[in-house]
Coordinates of C-alpha atoms and ligand atoms in Angstrom, one line a residue:
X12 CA 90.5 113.8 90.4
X13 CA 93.8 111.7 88.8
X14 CA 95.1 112.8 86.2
X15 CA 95.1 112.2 82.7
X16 CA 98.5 110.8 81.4
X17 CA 100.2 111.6 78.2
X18 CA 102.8 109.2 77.1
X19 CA 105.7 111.2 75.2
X20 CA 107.5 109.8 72.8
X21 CA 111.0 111.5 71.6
X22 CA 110.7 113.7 75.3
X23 CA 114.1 113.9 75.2
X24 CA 114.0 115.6 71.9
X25 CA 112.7 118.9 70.4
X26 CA 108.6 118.2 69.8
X27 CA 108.2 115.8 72.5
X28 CA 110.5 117.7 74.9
X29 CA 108.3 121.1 74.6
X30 CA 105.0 119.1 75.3
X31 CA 106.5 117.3 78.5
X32 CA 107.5 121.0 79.3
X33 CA 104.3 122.4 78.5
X34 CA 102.4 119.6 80.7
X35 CA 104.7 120.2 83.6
X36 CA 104.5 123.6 83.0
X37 CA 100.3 123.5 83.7
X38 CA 100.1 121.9 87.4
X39 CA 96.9 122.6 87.5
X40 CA 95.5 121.0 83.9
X41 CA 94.6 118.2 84.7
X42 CA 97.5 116.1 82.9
X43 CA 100.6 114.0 83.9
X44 CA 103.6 113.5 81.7
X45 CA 105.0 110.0 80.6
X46 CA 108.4 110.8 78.8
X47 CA 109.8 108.0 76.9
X48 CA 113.0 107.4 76.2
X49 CA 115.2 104.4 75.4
X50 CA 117.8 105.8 78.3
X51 CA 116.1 106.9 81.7
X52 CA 120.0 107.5 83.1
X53 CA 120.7 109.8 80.6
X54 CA 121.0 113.6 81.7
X55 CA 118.0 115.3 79.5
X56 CA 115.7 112.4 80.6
X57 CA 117.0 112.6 84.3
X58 CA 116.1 116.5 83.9
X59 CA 112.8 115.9 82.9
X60 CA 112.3 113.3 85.6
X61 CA 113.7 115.7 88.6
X62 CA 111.3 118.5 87.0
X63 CA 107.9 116.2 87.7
X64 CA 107.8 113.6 84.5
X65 CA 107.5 109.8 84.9
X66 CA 110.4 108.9 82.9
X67 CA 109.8 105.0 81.5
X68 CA 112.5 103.6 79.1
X69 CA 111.0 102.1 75.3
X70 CA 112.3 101.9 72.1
X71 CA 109.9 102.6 69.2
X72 CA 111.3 99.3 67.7
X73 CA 110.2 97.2 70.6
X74 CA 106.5 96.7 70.6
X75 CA 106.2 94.7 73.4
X76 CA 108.3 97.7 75.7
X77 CA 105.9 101.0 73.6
X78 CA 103.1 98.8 74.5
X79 CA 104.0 99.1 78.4
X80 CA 105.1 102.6 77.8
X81 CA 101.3 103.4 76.5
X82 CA 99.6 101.4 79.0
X83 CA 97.2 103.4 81.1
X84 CA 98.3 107.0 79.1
X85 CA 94.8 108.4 77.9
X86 CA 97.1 110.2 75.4
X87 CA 100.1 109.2 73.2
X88 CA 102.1 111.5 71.1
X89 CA 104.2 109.9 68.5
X90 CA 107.2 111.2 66.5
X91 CA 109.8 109.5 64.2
X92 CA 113.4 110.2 63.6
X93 CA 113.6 110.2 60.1
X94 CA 117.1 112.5 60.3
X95 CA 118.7 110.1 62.6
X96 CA 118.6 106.9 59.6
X97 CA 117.0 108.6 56.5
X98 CA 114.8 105.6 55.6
X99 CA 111.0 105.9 54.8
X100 CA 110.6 102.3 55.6
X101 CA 112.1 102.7 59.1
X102 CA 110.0 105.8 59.7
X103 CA 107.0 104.0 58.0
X104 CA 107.5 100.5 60.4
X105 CA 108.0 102.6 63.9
X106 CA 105.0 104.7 62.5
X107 CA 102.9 101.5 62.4
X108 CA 104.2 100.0 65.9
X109 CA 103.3 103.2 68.1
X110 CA 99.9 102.4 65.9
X111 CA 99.0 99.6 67.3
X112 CA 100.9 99.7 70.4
X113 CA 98.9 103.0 71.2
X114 CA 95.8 100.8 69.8
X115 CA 96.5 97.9 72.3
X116 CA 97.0 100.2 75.1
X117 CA 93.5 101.6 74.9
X118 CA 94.9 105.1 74.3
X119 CA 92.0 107.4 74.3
X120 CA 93.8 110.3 72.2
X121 CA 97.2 109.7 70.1
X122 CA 99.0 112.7 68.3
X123 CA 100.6 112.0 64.9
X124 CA 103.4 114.4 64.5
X125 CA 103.5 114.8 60.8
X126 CA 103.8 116.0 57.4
X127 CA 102.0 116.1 54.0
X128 CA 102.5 113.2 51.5
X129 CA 103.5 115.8 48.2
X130 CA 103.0 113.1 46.1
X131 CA 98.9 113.8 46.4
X132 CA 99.7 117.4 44.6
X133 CA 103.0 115.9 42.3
X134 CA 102.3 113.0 41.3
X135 CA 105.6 110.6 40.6
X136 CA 105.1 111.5 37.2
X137 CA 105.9 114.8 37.4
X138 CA 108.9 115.8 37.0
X139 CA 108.8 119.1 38.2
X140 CA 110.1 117.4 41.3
X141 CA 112.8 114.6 40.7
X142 CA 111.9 111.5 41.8
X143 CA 113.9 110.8 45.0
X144 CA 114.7 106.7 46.6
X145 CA 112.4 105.1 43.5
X146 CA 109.1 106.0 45.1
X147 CA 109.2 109.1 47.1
X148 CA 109.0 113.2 45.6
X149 CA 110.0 114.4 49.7
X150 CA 110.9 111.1 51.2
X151 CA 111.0 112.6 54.8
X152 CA 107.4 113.9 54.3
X153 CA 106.0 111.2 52.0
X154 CA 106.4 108.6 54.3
X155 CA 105.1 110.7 57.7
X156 CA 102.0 111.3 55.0
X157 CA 101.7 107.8 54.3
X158 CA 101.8 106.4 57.7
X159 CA 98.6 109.2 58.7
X160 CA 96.7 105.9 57.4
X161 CA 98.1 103.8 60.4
X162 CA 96.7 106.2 62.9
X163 CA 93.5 106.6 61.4
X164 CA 92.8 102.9 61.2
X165 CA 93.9 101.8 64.2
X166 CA 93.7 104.8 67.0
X167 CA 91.6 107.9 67.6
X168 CA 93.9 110.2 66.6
X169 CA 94.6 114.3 65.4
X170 CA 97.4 114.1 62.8
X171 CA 99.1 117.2 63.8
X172 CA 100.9 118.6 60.6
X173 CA 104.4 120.5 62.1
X174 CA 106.1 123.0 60.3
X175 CA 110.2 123.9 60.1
X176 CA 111.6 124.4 62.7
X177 CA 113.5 128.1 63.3
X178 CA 116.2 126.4 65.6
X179 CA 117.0 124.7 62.1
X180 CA 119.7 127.6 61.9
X181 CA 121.2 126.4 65.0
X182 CA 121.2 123.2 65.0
X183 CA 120.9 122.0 61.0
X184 CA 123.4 124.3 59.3
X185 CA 120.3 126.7 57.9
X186 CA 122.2 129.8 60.0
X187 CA 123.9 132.5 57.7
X188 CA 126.9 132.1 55.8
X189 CA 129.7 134.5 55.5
X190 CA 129.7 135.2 51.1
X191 CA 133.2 135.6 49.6
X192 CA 132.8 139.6 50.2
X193 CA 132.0 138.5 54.0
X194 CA 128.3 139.7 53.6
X195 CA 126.2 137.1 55.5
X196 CA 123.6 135.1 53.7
X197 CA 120.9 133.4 54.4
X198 CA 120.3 130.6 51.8
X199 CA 117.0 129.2 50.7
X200 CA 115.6 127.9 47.5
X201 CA 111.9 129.3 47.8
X202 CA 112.3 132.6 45.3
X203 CA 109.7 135.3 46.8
X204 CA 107.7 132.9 48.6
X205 CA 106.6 132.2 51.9
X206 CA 108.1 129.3 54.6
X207 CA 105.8 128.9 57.9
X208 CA 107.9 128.4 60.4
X209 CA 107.6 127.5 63.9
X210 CA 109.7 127.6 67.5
X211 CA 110.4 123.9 67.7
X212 CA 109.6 124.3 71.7
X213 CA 106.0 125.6 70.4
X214 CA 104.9 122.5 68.8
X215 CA 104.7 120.6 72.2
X216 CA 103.2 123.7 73.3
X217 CA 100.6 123.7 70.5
X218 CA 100.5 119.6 71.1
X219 CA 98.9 120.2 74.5
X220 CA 96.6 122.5 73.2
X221 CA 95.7 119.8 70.7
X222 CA 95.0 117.1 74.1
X223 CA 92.5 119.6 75.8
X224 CA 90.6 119.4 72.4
X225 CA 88.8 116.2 71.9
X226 CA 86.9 117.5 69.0
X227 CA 90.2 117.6 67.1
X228 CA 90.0 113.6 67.5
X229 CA 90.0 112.3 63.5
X230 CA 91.2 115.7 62.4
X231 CA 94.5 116.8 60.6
X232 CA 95.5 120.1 61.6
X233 CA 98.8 122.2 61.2
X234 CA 100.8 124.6 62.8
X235 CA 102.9 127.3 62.4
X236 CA 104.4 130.4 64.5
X237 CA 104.6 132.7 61.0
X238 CA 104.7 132.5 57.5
X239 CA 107.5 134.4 56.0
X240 CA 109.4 135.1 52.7
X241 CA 113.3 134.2 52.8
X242 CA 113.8 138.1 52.8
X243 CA 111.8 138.6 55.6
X244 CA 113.7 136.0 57.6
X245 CA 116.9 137.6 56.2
X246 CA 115.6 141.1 57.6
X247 CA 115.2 139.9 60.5
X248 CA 117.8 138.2 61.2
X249 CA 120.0 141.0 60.4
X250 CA 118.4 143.4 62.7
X251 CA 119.0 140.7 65.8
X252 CA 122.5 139.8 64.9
X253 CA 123.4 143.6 64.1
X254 CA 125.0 143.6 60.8
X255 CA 123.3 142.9 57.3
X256 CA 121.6 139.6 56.3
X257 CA 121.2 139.2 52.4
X258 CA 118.6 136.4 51.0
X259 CA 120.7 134.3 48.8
X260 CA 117.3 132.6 47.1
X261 CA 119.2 129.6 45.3
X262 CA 117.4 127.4 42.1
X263 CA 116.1 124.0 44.1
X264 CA 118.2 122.3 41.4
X265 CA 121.2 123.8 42.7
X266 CA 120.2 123.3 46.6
X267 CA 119.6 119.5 45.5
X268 CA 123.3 119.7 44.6
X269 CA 124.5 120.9 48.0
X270 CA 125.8 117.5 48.6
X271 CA 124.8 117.3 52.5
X272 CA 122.9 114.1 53.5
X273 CA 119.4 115.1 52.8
X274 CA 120.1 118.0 49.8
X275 CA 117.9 116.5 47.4
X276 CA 115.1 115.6 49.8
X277 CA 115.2 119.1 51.5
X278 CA 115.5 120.5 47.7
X279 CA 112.0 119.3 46.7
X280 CA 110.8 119.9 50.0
X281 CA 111.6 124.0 49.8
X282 CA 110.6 123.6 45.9
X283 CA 106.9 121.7 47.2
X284 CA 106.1 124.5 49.6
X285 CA 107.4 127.2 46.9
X286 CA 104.9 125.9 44.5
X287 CA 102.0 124.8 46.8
X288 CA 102.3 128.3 48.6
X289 CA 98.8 129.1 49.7
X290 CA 98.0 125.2 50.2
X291 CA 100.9 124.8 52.8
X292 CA 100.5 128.2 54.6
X293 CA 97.0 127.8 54.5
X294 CA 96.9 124.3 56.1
X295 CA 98.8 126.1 58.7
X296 CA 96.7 129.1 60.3
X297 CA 98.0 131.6 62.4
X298 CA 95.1 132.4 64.7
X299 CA 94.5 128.5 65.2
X300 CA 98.1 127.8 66.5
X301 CA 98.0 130.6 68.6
X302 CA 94.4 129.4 70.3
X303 CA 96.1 126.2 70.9
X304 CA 99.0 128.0 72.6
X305 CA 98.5 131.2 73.5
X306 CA 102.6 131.5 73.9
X307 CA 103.7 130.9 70.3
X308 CA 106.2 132.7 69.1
X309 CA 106.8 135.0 66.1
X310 CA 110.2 134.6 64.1
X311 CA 111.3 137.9 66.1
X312 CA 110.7 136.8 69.7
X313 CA 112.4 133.5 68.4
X314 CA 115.4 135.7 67.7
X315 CA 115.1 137.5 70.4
X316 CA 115.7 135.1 72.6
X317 CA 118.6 132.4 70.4
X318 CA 119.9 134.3 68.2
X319 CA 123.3 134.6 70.0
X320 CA 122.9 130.3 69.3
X321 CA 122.8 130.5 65.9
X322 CA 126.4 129.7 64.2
X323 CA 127.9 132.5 61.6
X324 CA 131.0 130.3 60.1
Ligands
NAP421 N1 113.7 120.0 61.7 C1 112.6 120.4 61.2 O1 112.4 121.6 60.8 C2 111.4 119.5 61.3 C3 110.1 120.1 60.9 C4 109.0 119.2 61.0 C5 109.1 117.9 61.3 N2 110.4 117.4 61.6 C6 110.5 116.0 61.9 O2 110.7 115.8 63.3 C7 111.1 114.5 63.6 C8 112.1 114.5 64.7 O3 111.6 115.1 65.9 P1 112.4 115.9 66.9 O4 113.1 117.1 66.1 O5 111.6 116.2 68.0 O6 113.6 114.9 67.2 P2 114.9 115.0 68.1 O7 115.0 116.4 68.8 O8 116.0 114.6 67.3 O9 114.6 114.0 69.3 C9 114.2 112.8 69.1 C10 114.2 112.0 70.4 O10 113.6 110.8 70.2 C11 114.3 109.8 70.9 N3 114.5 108.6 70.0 C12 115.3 108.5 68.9 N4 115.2 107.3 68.4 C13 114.3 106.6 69.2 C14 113.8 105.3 69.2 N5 114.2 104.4 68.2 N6 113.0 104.9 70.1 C15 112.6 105.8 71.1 N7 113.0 107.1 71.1 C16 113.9 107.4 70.2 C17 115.6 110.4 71.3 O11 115.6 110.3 72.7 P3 116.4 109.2 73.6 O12 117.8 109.3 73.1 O13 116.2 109.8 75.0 O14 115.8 107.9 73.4 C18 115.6 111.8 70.9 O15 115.9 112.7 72.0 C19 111.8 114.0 62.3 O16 111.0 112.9 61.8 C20 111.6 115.2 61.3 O17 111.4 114.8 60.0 C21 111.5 118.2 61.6

């Protein structure tokens, strides 16, 4: 029998990278994997090609070229790069072209990797959470939540709600910080309550899982590896880098003030899951990540495995 293909968007990236992985990974399953990425010649896509993927070259902008890069996939998974330009309306407009590109294609199952729109729970109103861009309370999950409407009108789709990614502390400045006594810290505005987090090579993983489940078609489900206090991440992390990891648990006002790109948008985001804490874990079950992939990881094994990665300066 052929095999069904998945067209990958962002394969050359965290999320779609683990599900090409995880396809390739499953000779037997019954699936093929389509990575797309706007540079075939570049080395991550030419590794992905010599391990077994078709490796076909689209922009998310260009309709016409996601349109091709769809054509004959039974699945589609579509991710945005919010981090790369920081505008909603971007995220929102690529959102709506995989859409119907994925819609003209025929797809039979599309993946929407996204997020929660907070403003359903804070209304912009409520200034508990400041107002961020005129419109948005988390711009970076408002608009993922927004665009779930795309999908649903247009394609048979499982929106697939994600969860932070551990390798954040390599590869986002989230690692611990020496203090001025040399003590590292881990910092996070979230008080005593919990993050879920996730091995960002696990949500492919889980992705796959979601492909072999057609009943999951018109569904939103989320994902997570654990759920875990910023102390518990601290403890943790202390015990695989060998010396002591204290939780510095900052006020989200002062996180917001941080002055990175993104401070005030990851500020209410750490503030929304602090308040919504048994809404956000609980729209991201343990047991039902792990039956999608039996593989996921828990913050330890994570460790175990990249701690040596993670940046101390
Ligand atoms: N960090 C977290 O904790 C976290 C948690 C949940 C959700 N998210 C969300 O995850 C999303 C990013 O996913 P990711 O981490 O998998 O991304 P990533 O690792 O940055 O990779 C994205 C890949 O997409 C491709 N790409 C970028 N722009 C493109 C375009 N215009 N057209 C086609 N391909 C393009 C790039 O590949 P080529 O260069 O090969 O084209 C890149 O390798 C963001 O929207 C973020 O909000 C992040």
């Amino acid at each position: 029998m052929s095999k069904k293909t998945i067209a990958v968007v962002g394969a050359t990236g965290a999320q779609g990278g683990g599900l090409v992985r995880a396809i390739l990974a499953d000779p037997s399953g019954g699936y093929a994997a389509r990575a797309v990425t706007r540079d075939p010649a570049s080395d991550k896509a030419k590794a992905l090609a010599q391990q077994g993927a078709e490796v076909v070259a689209a922009n998310v902008d260009d309709k016409a070229a996601m349109r091709r890069a769809f054509d004959g996939a039974h699945g589609a998974f579509c991710v945005t790069f919010f981090w790369d330009h920081f505008s909603p309306e971007k995220e929102q407009a690529e959102a709506r072209a995989m859409a119907e590109a994925a819609k003209d294609a025929g797809v039979k199952h599309v993946i929407w990797s996204t997020l929660e729109d907070t403003r359903q729970r804070v209304p912009l109103s409520d200034d508990r959470l400041p107002t961020l861009m005129g419109k948005y309370k988390v711009p970076h999950f408002d608009s993922k939540g927004e665009a779930d409407a795309f999908f649903r009108e247009l394609t048979p789709a499982t929106c697939l709600r994600t969860s932070f990614y551990w390798d954040n502390l390599i590869h986002f400045g989230m690692g611990p910080k020496p203090g001025p006594d040399g003590t590292l810290a881990f910092t996070m505005p979230m008080a005593d309550k919990k993050l879920p987090g996730i091995a960002a090579e696990d949500i492919g993983r889980c992705a796959y899982g979601v492909f072999k489940r057609a009943d999951l078609i018109g569904k939103t489900v989320g994902i997570a590896g654990e759920h875990l206090t910023g102390a518990q991440m601290a403890a943790a992390l202390g015990k695989a880098l060998g010396k002591p990891v204290v939780y510095n648990a900052v006020p989200p006002e002062a996180f917001r003030k941080f002055g990175f790109p993104g401070a005030e948008d990851l500020g209410n985001m750490f503030q929304y899951k602090a308040m919504f804490e048994t809404e956000y874990c609980g729209a991201r079950d343990l047991a039902f990540s792990r039956s999608l992939n039996p593989q996921l990881q828990t913050f330890t094994q994570w460790l175990e495995a990249n701690a040596k990665r993670i940046p101390l300066g």
